[in-house]
Coordinates of C-alpha atoms and ligand atoms in Angstrom, one line a residue:
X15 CA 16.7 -17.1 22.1
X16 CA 17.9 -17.4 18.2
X17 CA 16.7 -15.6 15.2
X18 CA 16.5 -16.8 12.1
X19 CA 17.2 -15.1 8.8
X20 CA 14.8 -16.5 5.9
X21 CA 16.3 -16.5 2.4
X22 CA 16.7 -13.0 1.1
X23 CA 15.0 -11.9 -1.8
X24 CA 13.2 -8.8 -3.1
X25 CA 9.8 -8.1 -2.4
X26 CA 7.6 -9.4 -5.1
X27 CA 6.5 -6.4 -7.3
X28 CA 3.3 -5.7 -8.7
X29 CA 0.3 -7.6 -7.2
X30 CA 1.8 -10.7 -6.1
X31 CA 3.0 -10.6 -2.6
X32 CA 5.4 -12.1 -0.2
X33 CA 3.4 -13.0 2.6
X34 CA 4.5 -15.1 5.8
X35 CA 1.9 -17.8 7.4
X36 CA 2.8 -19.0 10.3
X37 CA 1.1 -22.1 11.7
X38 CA 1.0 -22.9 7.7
X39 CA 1.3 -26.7 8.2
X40 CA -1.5 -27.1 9.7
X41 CA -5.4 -27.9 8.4
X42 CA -6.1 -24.2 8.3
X43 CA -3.0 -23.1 7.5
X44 CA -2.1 -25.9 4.7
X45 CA -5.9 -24.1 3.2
X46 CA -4.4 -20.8 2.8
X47 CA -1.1 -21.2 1.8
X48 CA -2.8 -23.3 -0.9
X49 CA -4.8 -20.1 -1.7
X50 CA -2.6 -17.4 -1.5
X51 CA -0.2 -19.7 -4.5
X52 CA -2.8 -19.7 -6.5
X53 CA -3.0 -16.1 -6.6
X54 CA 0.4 -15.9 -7.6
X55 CA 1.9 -14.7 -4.5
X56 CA 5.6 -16.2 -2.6
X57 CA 4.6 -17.9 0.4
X58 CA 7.1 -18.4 3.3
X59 CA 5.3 -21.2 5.5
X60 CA 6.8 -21.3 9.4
X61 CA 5.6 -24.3 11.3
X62 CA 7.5 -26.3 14.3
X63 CA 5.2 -29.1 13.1
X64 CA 3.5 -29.6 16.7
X65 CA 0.3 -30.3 15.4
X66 CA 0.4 -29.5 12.0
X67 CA 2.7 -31.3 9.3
X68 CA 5.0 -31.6 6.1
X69 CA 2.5 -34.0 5.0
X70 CA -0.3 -31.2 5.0
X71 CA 2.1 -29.1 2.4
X72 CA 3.7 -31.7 1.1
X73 CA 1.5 -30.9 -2.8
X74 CA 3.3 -27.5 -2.6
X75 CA 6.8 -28.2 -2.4
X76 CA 7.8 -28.1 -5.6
X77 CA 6.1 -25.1 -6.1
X78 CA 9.3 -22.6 -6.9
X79 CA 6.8 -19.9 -4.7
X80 CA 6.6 -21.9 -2.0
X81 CA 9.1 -22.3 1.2
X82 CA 8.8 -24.7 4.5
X83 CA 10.6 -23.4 7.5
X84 CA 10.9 -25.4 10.9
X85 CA 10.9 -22.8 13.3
X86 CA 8.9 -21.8 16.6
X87 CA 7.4 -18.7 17.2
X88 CA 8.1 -18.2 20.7
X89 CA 11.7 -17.2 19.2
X90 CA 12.1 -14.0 17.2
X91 CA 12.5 -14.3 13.0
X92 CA 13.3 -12.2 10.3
X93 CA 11.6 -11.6 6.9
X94 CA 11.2 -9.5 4.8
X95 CA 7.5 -9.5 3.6
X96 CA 4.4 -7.9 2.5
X97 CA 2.0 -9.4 5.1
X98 CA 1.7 -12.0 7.9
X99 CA -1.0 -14.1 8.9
X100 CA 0.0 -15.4 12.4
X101 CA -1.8 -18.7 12.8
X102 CA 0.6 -20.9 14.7
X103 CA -1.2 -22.4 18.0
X104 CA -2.6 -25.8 18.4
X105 CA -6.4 -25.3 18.3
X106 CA -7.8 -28.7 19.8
X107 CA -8.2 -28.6 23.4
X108 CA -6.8 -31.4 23.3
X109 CA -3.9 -30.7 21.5
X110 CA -3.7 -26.7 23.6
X111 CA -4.1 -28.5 27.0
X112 CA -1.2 -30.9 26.2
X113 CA 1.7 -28.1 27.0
X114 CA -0.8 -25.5 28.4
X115 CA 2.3 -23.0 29.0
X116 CA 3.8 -23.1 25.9
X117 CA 0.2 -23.0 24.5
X118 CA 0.3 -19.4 26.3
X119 CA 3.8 -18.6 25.3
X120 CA 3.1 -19.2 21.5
X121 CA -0.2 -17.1 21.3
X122 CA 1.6 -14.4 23.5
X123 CA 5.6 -14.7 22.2
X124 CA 3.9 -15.7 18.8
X125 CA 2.3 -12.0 18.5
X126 CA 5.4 -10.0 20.1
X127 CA 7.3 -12.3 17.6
X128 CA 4.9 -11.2 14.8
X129 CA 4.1 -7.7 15.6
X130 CA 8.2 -7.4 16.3
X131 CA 8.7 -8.0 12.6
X132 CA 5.2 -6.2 11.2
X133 CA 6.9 -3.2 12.7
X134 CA 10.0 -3.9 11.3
X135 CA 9.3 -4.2 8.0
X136 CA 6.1 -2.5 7.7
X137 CA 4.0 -5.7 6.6
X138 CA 0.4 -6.2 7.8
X139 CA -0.7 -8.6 10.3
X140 CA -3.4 -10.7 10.7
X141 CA -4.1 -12.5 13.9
X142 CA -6.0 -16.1 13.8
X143 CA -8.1 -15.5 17.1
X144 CA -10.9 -17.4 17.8
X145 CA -14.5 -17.5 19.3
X146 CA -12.8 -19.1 22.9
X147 CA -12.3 -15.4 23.4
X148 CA -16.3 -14.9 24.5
X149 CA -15.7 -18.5 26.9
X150 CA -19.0 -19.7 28.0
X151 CA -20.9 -16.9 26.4
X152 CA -23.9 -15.3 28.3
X153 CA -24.8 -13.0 25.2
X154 CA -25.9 -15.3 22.2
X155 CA -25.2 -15.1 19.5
X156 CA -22.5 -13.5 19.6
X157 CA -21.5 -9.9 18.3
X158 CA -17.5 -8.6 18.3
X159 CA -18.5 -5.7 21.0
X160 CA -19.8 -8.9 23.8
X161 CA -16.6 -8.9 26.1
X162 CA -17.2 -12.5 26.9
X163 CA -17.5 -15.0 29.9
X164 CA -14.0 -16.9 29.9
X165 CA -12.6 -18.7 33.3
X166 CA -8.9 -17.0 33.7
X167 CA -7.2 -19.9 35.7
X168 CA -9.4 -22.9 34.2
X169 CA -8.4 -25.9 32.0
X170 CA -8.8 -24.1 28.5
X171 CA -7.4 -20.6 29.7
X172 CA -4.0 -20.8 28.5
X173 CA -5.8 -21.0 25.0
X174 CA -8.4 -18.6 25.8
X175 CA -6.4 -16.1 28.0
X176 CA -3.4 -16.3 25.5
X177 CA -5.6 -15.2 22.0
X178 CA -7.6 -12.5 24.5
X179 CA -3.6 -11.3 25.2
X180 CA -2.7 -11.7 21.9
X181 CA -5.7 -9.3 20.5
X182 CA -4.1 -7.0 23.4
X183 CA -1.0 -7.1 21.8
X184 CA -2.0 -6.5 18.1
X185 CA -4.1 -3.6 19.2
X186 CA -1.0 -1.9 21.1
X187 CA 0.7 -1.9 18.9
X188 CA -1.7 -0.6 16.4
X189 CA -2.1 2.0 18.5
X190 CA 1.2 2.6 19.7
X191 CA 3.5 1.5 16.7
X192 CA 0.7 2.5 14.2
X193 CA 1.1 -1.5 13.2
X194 CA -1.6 -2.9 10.3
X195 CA -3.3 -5.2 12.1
X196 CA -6.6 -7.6 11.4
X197 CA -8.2 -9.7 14.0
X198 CA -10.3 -12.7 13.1
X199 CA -12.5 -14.1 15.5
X200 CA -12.7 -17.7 13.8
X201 CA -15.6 -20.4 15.0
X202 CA -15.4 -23.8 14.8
X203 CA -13.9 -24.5 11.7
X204 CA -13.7 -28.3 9.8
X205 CA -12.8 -29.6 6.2
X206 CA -10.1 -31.9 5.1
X207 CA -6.7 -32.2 6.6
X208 CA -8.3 -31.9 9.9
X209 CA -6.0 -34.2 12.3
X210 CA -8.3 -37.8 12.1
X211 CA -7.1 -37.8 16.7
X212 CA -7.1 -34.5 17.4
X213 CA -10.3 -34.9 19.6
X214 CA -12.3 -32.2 17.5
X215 CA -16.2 -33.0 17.0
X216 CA -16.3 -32.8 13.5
X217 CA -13.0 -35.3 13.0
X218 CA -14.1 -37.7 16.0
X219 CA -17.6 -38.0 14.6
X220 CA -16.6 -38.4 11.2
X221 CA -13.9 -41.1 12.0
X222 CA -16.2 -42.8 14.7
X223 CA -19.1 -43.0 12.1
X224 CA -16.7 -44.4 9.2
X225 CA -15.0 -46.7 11.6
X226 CA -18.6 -48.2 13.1
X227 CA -17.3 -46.8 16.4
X228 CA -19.6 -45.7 19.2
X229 CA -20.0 -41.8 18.2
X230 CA -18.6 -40.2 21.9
X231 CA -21.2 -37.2 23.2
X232 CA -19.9 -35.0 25.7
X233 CA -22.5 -34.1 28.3
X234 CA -26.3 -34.4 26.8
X235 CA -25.3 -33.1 23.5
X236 CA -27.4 -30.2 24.1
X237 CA -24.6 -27.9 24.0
X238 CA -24.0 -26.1 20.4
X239 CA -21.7 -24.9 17.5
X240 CA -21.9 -23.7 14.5
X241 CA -19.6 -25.1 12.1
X242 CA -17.7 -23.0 9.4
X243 CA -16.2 -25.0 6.3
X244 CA -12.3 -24.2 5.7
X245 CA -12.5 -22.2 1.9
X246 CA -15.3 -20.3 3.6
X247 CA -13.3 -19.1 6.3
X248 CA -9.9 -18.7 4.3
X249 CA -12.2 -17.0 1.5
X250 CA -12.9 -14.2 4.5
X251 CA -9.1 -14.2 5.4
X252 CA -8.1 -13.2 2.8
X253 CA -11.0 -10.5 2.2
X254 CA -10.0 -9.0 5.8
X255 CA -5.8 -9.0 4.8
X256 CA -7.4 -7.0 2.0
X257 CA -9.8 -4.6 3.7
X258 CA -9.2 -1.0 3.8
X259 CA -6.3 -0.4 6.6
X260 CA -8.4 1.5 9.0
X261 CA -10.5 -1.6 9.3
X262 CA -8.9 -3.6 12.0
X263 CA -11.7 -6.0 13.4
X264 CA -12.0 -7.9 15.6
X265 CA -14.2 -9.4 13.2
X266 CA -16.2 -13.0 13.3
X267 CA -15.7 -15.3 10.7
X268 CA -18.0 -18.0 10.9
X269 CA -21.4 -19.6 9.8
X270 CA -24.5 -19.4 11.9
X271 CA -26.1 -22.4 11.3
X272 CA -26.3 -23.5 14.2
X273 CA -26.3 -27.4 15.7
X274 CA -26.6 -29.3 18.9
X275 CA -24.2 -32.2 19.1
X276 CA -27.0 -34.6 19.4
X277 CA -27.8 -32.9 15.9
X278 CA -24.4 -32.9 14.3
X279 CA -24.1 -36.9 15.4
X280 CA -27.7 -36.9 13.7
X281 CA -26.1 -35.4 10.6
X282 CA -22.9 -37.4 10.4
X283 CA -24.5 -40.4 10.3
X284 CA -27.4 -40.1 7.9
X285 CA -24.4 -38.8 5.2
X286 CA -22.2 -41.5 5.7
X287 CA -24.9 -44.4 6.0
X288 CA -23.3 -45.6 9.1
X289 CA -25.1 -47.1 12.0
X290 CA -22.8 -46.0 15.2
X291 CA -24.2 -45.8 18.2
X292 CA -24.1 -42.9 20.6
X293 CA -22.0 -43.6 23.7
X294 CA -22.5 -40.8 26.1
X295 CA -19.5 -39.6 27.9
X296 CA -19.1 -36.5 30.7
X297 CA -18.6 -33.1 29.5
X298 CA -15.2 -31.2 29.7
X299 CA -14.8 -28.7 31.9
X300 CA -16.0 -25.3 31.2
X301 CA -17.5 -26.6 27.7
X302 CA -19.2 -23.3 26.4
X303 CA -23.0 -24.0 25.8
X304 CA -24.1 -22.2 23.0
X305 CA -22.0 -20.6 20.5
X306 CA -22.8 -18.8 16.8
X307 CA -21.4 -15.7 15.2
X308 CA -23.4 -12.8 14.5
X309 CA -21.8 -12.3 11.0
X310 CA -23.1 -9.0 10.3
X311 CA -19.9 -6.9 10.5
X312 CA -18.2 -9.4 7.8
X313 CA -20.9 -9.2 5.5
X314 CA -21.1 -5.1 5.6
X315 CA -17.1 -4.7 5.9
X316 CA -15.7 -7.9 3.9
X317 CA -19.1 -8.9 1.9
X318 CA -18.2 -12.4 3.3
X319 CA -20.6 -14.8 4.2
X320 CA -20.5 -18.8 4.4
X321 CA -21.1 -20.3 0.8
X322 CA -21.1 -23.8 1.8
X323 CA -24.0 -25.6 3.8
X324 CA -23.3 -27.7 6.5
X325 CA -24.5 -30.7 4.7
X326 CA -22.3 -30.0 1.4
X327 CA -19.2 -29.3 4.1
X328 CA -19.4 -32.4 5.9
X329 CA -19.9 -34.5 2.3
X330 CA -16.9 -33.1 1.2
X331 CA -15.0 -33.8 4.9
X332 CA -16.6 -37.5 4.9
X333 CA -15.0 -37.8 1.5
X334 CA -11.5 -36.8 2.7
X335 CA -11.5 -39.4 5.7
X336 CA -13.2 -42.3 4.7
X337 CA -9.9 -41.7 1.9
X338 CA -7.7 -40.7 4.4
X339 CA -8.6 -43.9 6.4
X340 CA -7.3 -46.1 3.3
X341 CA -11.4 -47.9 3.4
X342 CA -13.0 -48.8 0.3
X343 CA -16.3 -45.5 0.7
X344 CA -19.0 -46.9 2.9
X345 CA -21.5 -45.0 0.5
X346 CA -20.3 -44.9 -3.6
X347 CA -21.2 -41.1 -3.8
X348 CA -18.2 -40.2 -1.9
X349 CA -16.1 -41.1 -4.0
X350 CA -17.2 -38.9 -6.6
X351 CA -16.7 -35.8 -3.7
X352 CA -13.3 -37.0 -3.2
X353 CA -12.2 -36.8 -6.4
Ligands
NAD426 P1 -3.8 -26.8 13.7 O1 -3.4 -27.3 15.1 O2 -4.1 -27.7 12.6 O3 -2.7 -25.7 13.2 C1 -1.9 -24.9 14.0 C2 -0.5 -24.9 13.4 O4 0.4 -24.1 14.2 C3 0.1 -26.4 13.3 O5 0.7 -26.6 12.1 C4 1.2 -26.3 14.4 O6 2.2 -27.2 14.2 C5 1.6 -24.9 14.4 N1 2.2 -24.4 15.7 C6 1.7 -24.6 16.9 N2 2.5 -24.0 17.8 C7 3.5 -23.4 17.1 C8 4.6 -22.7 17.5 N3 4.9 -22.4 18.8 N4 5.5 -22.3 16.5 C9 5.2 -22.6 15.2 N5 4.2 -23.3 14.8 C10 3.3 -23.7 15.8 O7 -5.1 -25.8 14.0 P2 -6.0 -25.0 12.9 O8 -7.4 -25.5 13.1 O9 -5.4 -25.0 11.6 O10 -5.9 -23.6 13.5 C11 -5.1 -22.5 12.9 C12 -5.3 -21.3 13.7 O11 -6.7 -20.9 13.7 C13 -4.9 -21.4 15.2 O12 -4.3 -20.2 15.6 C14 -6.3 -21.5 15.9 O13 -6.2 -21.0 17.2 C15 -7.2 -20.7 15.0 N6 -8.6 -21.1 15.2 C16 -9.0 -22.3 14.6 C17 -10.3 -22.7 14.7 C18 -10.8 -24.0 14.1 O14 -11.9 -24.4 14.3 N7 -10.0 -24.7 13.3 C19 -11.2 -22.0 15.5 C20 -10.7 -20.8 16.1 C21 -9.4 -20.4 15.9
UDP427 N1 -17.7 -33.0 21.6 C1 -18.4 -34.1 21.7 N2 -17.9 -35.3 21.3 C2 -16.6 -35.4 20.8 C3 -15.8 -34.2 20.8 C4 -16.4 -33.0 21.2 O1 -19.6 -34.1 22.1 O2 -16.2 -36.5 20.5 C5 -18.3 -31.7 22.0 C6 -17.5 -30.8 22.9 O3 -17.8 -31.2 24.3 C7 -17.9 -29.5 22.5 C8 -18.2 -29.5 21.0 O4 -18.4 -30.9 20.8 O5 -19.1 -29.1 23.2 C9 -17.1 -29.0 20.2 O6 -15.9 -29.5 20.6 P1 -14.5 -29.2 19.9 O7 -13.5 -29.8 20.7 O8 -14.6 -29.6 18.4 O9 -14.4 -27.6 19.8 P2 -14.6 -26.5 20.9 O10 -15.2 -27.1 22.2 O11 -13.3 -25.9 21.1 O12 -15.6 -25.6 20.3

């Protein structure tokens, strides 16, 4: 074990902060440290670039604000900053199922790691948790107080087990360290700089549909999601790093509208004019069913809600990949999103 000291410099004064996002290479991540420069704020971005990338930050390297750190958080660093948002974990299952136990040691080591240093310095944390922490819910939709349904020793545990630990962890040591702490529940999130092979549905339907590939659905396609596009959820991020302390969450960030597969393939190809066809293919294990957010405790604590529909989201994504892909736009509209 090695820590790391990060450039020393004075806390920003006045509004803008110094504020820590770990996990900031990736699609989510790249979103907010975007965001939080154009607020004016120093932004110390930690990433050990497993799925995320310079590439993704690459536009804000030049920004004096702005610094890229290679470092892991299973091993302890110091900062000295305002707030933390501790994103770093690979979200895909395919991506989380790669290295299943060092999935489990970055969601766990990645919150002593973070909460180690919250303490420390007297920052606030927020945690990226995620809807995986209901499993295969029986309670639909779903509200923050459902405990959930989640297999402890299955394929997608040491994702789902390691956020349910890591809400454990920020909570103790709320409670016990009198830590600032924020947990987001985040749904299925999508939007540009998502990884074009990651094996997510919104990035392998997109690609497959651009590409004339078959478009893969898992199982019957029956199953659903609700999709959340990414300025949406980094809109209610921010909101939550900036609710009143004795809000902690859990709170669900998501949208509701809610989709069958066989409806988001449906979707994905009307928009980009492409004429895929479906190739059926067997369903992952423990694959949750149904899924949507009951938003209701965001929209009375953060007065977030989803501002983009599902349609305008996945324009906007379509845009990014078929550019992303290097192909001349399979409809001329895009082009016009992209830009
Ligand atoms: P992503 O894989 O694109 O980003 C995760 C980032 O964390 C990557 O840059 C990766 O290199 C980095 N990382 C992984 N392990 C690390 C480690 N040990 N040390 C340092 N960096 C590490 O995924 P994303 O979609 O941007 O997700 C960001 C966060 O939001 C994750 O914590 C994820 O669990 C959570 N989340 C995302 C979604 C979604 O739909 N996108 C849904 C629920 C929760
Ligand atoms: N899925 C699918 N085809 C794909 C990729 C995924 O039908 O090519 C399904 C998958 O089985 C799941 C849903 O889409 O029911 C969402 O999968 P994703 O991996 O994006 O996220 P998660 O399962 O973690 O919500």
């Amino acid at each position: 074990m090695h820590a790391i000291t990060l450039r020393d410099s004075k806390l920003s004064s006045g509004k803008a902060k110094r504020i820590l996002v770990t996990g900031g290479a990736g699609f989510v991540g790249s979103h907010l440290c975007e965001r939080l420069l154009s607020e004016t704020n120093e932004v110390i971005c930690l990433d050990n670039f497993h799925t995320g990338s310079r590439t993704n930050v690459a536009h804000l390297r030049d920004n004096p604000r702005f610094e890229l750190l290679r470092h892991d958080v299973t091993e302890p660093f110091l900062a000295q900053v305002d707030e933390i948002y501790n994103l770093a974990c690979p979200a895909s299952p395919i991506h989380y199922q790669s290295d299943p136990i060092h999935t489990m040691k970055t969601s766990v080591l990645g919150a002593l790691n973070t909460l180690g240093l919250a303490r420390r310095t007297g920052a606030k944390t927020m945690l990226a948790s995620t809807s995986e922490v209901y499993g295969d819910p029986q309670v639909h939709p779903q509200k923050e107080s459902y405990w959930g349904h989640v297999n402890p020793n299955g394929t997608r545990a040491c994702y789902d087990e390691g956020k349910r630990s890591a809400e454990t962890l920020y909570f103790d040591y709320h409670r016990r360290h009198a830590v600032r702490i924020k947990v987001a529940r985040i749904f299925n999130t999508y939007g540009p700089r998502m990884h074009a092979n990651d094996g997510r549905v919104v990035s392998n339907f997109v690609v497959q549909a651009l590409t004339g590939q078959p478009i893969t659905i898992y199982g019957d396609g029956q199953q659903t999601r609700s999709f959340c596009f990414v300025s949406d959820l980094v809109d209610g991020f921010i909101r939550l790093m900036n609710s009143r302390d004795e809000f902690t969450g859990p709170v669900n960030l998501g949208n509701p509208a809610e989709f069958t597969m066989l409806e988001l393939a449906e979707l994905v190809l009307t928009l980009t004019g492409s004429r895929s066809r479906l190739l059926f293919k067997p369903l992952p294990a423990d694959d949750p069913k149904r899924r949507r957010p009951d938003i209701t405790l965001a929209r009375k604590e953060l007065g977030w809600s989803p501002t983009i529909s599902t349609e305008e989201g996945l324009k906007n994504t379509i845009a990014y990949f078929d550019r992303a892909l290097g192909r001349k736009s399979m409809t001329p509209h895009l082009e016009e999103i992209a830009a």
